[in-house]
mmCIF file of C-alpha atoms in Angstrom:
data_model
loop_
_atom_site.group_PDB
_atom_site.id
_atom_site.type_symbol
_atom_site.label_atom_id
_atom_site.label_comp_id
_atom_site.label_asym_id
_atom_site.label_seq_id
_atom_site.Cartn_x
_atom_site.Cartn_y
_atom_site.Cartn_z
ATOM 1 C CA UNK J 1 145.946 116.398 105.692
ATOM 2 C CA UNK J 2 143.525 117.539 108.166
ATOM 3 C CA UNK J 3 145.563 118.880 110.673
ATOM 4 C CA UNK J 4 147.803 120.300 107.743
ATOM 5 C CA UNK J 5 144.919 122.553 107.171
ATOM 6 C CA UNK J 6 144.357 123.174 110.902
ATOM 7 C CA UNK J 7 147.270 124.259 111.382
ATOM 8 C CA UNK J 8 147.392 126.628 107.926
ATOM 9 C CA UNK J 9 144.083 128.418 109.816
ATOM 10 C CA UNK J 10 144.638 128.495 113.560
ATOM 11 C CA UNK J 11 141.918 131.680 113.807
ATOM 12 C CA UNK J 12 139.380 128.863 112.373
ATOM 13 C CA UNK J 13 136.831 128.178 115.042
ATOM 14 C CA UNK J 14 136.507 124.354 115.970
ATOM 15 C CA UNK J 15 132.509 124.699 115.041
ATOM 16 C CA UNK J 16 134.107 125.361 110.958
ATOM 17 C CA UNK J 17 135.657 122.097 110.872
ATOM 18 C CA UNK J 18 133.870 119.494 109.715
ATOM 19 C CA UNK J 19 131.750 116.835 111.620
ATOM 20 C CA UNK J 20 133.019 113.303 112.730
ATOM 21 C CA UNK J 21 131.200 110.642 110.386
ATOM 22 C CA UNK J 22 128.509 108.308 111.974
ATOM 23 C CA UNK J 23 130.934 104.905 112.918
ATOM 24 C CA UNK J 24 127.931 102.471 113.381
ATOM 25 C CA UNK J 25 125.502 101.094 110.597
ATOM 26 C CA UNK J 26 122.227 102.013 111.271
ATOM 27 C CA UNK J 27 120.452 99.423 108.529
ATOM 28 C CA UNK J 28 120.361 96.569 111.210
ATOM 29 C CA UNK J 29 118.066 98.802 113.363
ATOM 30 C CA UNK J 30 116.017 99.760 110.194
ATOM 31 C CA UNK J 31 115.707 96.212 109.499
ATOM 32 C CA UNK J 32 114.898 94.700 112.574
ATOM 33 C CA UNK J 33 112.066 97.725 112.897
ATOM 34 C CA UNK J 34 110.786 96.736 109.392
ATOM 35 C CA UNK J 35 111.067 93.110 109.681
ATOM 36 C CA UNK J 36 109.135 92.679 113.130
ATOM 37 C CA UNK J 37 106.398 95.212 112.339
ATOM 38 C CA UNK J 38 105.865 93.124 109.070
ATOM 39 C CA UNK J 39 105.735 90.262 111.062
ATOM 40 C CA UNK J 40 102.948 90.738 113.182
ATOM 41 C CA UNK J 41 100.851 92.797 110.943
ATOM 42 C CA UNK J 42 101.291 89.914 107.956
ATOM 43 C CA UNK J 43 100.127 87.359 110.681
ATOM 44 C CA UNK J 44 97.011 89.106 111.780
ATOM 45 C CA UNK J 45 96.259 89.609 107.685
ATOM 46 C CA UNK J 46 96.773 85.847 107.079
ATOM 47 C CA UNK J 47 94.211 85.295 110.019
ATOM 48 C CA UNK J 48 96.455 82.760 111.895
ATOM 49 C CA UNK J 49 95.807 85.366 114.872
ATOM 50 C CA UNK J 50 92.445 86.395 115.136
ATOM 51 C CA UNK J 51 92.023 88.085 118.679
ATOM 52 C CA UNK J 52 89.945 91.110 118.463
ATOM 53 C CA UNK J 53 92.644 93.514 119.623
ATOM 54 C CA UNK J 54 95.498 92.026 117.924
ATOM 55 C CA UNK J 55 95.700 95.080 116.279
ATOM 56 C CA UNK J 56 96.887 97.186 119.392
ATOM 57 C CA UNK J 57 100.385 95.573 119.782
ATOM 58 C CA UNK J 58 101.022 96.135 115.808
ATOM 59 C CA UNK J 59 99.892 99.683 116.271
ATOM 60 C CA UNK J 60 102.602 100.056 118.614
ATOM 61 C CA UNK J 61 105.675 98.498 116.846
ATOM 62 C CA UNK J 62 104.156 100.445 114.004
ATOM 63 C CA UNK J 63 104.600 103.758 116.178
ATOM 64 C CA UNK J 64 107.651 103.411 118.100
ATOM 65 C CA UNK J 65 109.675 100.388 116.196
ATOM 66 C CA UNK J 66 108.504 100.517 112.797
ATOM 67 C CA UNK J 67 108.020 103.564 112.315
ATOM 68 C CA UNK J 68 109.813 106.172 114.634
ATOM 69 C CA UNK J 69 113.153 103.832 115.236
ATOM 70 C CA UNK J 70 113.481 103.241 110.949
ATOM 71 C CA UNK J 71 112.768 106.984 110.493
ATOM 72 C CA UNK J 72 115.779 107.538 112.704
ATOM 73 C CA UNK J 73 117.779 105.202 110.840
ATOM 74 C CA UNK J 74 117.464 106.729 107.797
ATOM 75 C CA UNK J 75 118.117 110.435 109.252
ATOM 76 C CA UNK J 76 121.233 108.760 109.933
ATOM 77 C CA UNK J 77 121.762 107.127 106.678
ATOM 78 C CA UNK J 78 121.478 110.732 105.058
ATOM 79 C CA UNK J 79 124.108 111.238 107.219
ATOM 80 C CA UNK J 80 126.218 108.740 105.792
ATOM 81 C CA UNK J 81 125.715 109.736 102.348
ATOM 82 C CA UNK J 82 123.457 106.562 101.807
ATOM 83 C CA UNK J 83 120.697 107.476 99.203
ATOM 84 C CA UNK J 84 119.619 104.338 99.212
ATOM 85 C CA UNK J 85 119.144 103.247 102.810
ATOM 86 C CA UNK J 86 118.066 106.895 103.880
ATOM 87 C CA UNK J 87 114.740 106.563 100.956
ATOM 88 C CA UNK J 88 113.932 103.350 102.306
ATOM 89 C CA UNK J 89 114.159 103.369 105.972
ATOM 90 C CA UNK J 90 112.706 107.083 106.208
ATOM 91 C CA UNK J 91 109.845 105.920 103.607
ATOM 92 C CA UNK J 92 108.832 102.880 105.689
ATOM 93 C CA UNK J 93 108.988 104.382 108.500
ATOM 94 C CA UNK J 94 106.600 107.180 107.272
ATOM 95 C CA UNK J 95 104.509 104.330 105.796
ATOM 96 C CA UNK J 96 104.478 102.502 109.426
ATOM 97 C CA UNK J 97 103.148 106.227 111.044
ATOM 98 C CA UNK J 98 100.722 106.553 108.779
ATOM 99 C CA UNK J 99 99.509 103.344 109.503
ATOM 100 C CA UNK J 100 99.719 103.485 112.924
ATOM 101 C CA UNK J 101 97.521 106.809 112.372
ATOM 102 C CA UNK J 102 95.106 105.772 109.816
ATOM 103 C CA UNK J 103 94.214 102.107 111.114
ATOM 104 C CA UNK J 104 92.254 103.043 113.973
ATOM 105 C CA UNK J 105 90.377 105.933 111.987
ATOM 106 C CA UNK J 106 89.404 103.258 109.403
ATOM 107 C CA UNK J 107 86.322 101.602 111.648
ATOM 108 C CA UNK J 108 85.083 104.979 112.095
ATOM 109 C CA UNK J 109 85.204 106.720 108.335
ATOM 110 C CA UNK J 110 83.111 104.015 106.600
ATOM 111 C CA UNK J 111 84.297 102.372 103.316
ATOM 112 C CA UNK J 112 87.314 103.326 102.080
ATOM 113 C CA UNK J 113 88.355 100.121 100.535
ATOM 114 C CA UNK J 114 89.019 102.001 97.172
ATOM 115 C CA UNK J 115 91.195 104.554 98.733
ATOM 116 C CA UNK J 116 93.103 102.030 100.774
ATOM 117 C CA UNK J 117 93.590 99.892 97.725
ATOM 118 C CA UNK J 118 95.459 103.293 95.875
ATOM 119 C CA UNK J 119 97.203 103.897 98.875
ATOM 120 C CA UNK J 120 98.724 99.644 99.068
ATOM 121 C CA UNK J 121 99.071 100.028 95.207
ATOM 122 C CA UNK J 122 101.485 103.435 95.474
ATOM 123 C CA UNK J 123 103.298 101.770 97.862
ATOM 124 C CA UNK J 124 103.717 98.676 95.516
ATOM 125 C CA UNK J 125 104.853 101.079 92.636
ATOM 126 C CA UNK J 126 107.408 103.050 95.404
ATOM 127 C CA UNK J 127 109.167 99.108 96.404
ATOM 128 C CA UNK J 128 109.507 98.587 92.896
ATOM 129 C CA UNK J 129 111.734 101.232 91.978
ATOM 130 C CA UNK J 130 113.822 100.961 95.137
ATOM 131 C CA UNK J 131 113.680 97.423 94.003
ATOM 132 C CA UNK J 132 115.505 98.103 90.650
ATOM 133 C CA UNK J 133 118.007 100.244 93.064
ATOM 134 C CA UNK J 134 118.629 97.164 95.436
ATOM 135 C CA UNK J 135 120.069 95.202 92.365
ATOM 136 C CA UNK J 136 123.312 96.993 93.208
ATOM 137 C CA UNK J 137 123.059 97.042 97.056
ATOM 138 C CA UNK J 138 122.805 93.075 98.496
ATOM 139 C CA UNK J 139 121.155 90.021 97.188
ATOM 140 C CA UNK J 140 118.918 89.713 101.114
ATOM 141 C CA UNK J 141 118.174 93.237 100.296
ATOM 142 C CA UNK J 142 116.832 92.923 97.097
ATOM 143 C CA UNK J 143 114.594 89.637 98.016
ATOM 144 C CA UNK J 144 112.922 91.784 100.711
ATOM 145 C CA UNK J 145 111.769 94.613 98.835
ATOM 146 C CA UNK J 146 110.674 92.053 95.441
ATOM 147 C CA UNK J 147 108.443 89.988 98.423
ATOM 148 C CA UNK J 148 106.998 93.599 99.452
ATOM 149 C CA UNK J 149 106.319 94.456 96.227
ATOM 150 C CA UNK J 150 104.053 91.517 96.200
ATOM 151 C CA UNK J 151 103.104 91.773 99.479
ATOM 152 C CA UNK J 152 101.883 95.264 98.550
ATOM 153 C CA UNK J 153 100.014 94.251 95.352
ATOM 154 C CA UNK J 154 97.933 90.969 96.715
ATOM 155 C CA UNK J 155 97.171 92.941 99.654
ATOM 156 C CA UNK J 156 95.813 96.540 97.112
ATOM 157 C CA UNK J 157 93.832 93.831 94.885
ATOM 158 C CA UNK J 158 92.180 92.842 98.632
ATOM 159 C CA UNK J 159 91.128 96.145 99.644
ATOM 160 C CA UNK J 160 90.038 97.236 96.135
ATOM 161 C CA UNK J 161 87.311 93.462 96.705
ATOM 162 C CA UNK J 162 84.345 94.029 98.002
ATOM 163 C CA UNK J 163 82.135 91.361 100.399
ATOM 164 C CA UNK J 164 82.385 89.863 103.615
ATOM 165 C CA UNK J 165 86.144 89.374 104.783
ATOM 166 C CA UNK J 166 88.872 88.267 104.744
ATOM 167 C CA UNK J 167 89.578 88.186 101.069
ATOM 168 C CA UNK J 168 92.012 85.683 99.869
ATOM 169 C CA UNK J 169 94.053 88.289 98.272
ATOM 170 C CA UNK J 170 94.841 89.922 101.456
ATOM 171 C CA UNK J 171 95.910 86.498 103.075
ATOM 172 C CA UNK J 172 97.772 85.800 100.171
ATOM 173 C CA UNK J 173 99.430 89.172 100.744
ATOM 174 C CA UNK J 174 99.914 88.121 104.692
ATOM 175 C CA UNK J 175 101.793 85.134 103.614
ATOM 176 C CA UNK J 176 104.121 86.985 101.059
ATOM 177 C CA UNK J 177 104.088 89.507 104.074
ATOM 178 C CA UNK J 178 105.431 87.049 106.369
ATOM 179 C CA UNK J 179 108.021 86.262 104.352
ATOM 180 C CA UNK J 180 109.271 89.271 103.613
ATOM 181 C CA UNK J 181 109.300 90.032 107.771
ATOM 182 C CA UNK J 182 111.468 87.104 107.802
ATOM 183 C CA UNK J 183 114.120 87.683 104.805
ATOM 184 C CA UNK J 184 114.043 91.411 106.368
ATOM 185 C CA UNK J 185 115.029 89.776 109.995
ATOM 186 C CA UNK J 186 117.981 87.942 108.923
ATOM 187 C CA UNK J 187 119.463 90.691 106.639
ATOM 188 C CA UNK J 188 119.271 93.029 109.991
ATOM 189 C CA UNK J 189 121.038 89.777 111.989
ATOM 190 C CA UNK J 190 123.677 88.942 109.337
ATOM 191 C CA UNK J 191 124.433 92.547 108.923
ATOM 192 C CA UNK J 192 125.159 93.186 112.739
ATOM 193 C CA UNK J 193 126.254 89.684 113.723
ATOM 194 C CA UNK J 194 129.053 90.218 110.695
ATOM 195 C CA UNK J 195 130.335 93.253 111.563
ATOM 196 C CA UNK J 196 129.964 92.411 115.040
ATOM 197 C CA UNK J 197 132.321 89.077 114.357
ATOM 198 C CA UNK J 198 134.648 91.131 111.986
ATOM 199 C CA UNK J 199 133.808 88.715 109.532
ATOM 200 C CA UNK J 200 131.256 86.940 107.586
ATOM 201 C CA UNK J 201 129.299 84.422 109.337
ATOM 202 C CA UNK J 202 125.567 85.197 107.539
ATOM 203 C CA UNK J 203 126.172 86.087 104.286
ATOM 204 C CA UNK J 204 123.758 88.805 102.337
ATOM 205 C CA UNK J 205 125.327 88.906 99.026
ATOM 206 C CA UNK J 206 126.653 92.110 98.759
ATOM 207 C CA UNK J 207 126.527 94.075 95.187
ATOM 208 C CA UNK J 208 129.224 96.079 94.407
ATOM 209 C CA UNK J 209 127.477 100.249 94.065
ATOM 210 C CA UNK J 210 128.109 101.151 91.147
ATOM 211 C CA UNK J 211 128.289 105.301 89.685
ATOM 212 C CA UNK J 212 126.339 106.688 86.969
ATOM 213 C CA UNK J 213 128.668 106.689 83.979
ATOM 214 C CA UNK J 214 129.518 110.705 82.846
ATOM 215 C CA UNK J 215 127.352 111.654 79.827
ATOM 216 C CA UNK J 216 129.312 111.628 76.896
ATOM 217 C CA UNK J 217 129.858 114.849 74.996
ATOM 218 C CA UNK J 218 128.291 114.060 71.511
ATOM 219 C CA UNK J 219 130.310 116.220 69.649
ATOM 220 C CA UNK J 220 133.327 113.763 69.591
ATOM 221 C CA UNK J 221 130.518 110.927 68.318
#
């Protein structure tokens, strides 16, 4: 059909035609950014590490890995046509620059906890809704974003505390963080180790997308 019309408009400039679609997936590199920046940054909130500069190596991965590779997956998403994966990967990725920005300003602006807390808790409310949107993407999918969303919340209820840390929320929130590094890891693996194979060796439980039904002209009601 292409070349059909091609052919039907030889004076048509090879810039007019349309552009080859994107062959590889870019989720698995959106993942793996998410899940190892998660990681590391959920382990140094649980306290399991505790080196004072434990925080540089997350601000990297939250620059370059978490944040500038999963913004690039979801440009490419878009390019895809995938709502879905182009909101998420080009949110988180934004989240992870912000981060890697506003972290180190943090020791130097005084208390913020209140602002930080609004900041977790919009996040929270952001996961949710992409949450309700995952039901029809993958079951792996889905798990990760319900374990941010509470990820997001225990750690918004530890900034909004007060007192000497670390609060228990915000371990608690490490923990579910960990987790959700870990679910987000093998979705990335099973989704390029499958279509790597040709086949399904890791299985993610993929959902069927489904359209929004046409609205329904009420005069025949």
């Amino acid at each position: 059909m292409n070349e059909d019309t091609r052919n039907l408009h030889p004076e048509r400039s090879l810039a007019d035609s349309p552009r080859p679609t994107v062959a590889g997936d870019p989720a698995p590199l959106g993942l793996a950014g998410f899940a190892l920046t998660t990681l590391l940054l959920s382990i140094v909130n649980t306290h399991l590490l505790q080196e004072p500069a434990a925080i540089v190596p997350v601000l990297g991965l939250a620059a370059f890995y978490g944040g500038l590779a999963q913004f690039a997956a979801g440009l490419f998403e878009f390019r895809r046509g995938n709502t879905f994966g182009a909101t998420v990967f080009v949110s988180y990725g934004a989240f992870w620059l912000t981060y890697w920005w506003v972290a180190p300003r943090l020791a130097l602006a005084g208390d913020a906890h209140n602002a930080l807390g609004l900041f977790l808790l919009g996040w929270a409310i952001f996961t949710a809704y992409m949450a309700v949107a995952a039901l029809r993407v993958s079951l792996a999918v889905l798990l990760v974003l319900v374990l941010l969303v509470l990820t997001y919340l225990f750690l918004a209820i530890g900034a909004f505390q007060t007192g000497a840390e670390p609060h228990a929320m915000t371990q608690v929130g490490g923990w579910f963080g960990i987790a959700t590094g870990l679910v987000a890891w093998y979705a990335s693996a099973a989704t390029v180790i499958n279509e790597t194979h040709g086949r399904t060796l890791l299985p993610v439980g993929h959902r069927r997308p489904g359209a929004a039904p046409p609205p329904q002209d009420e005069s025949l009601a």
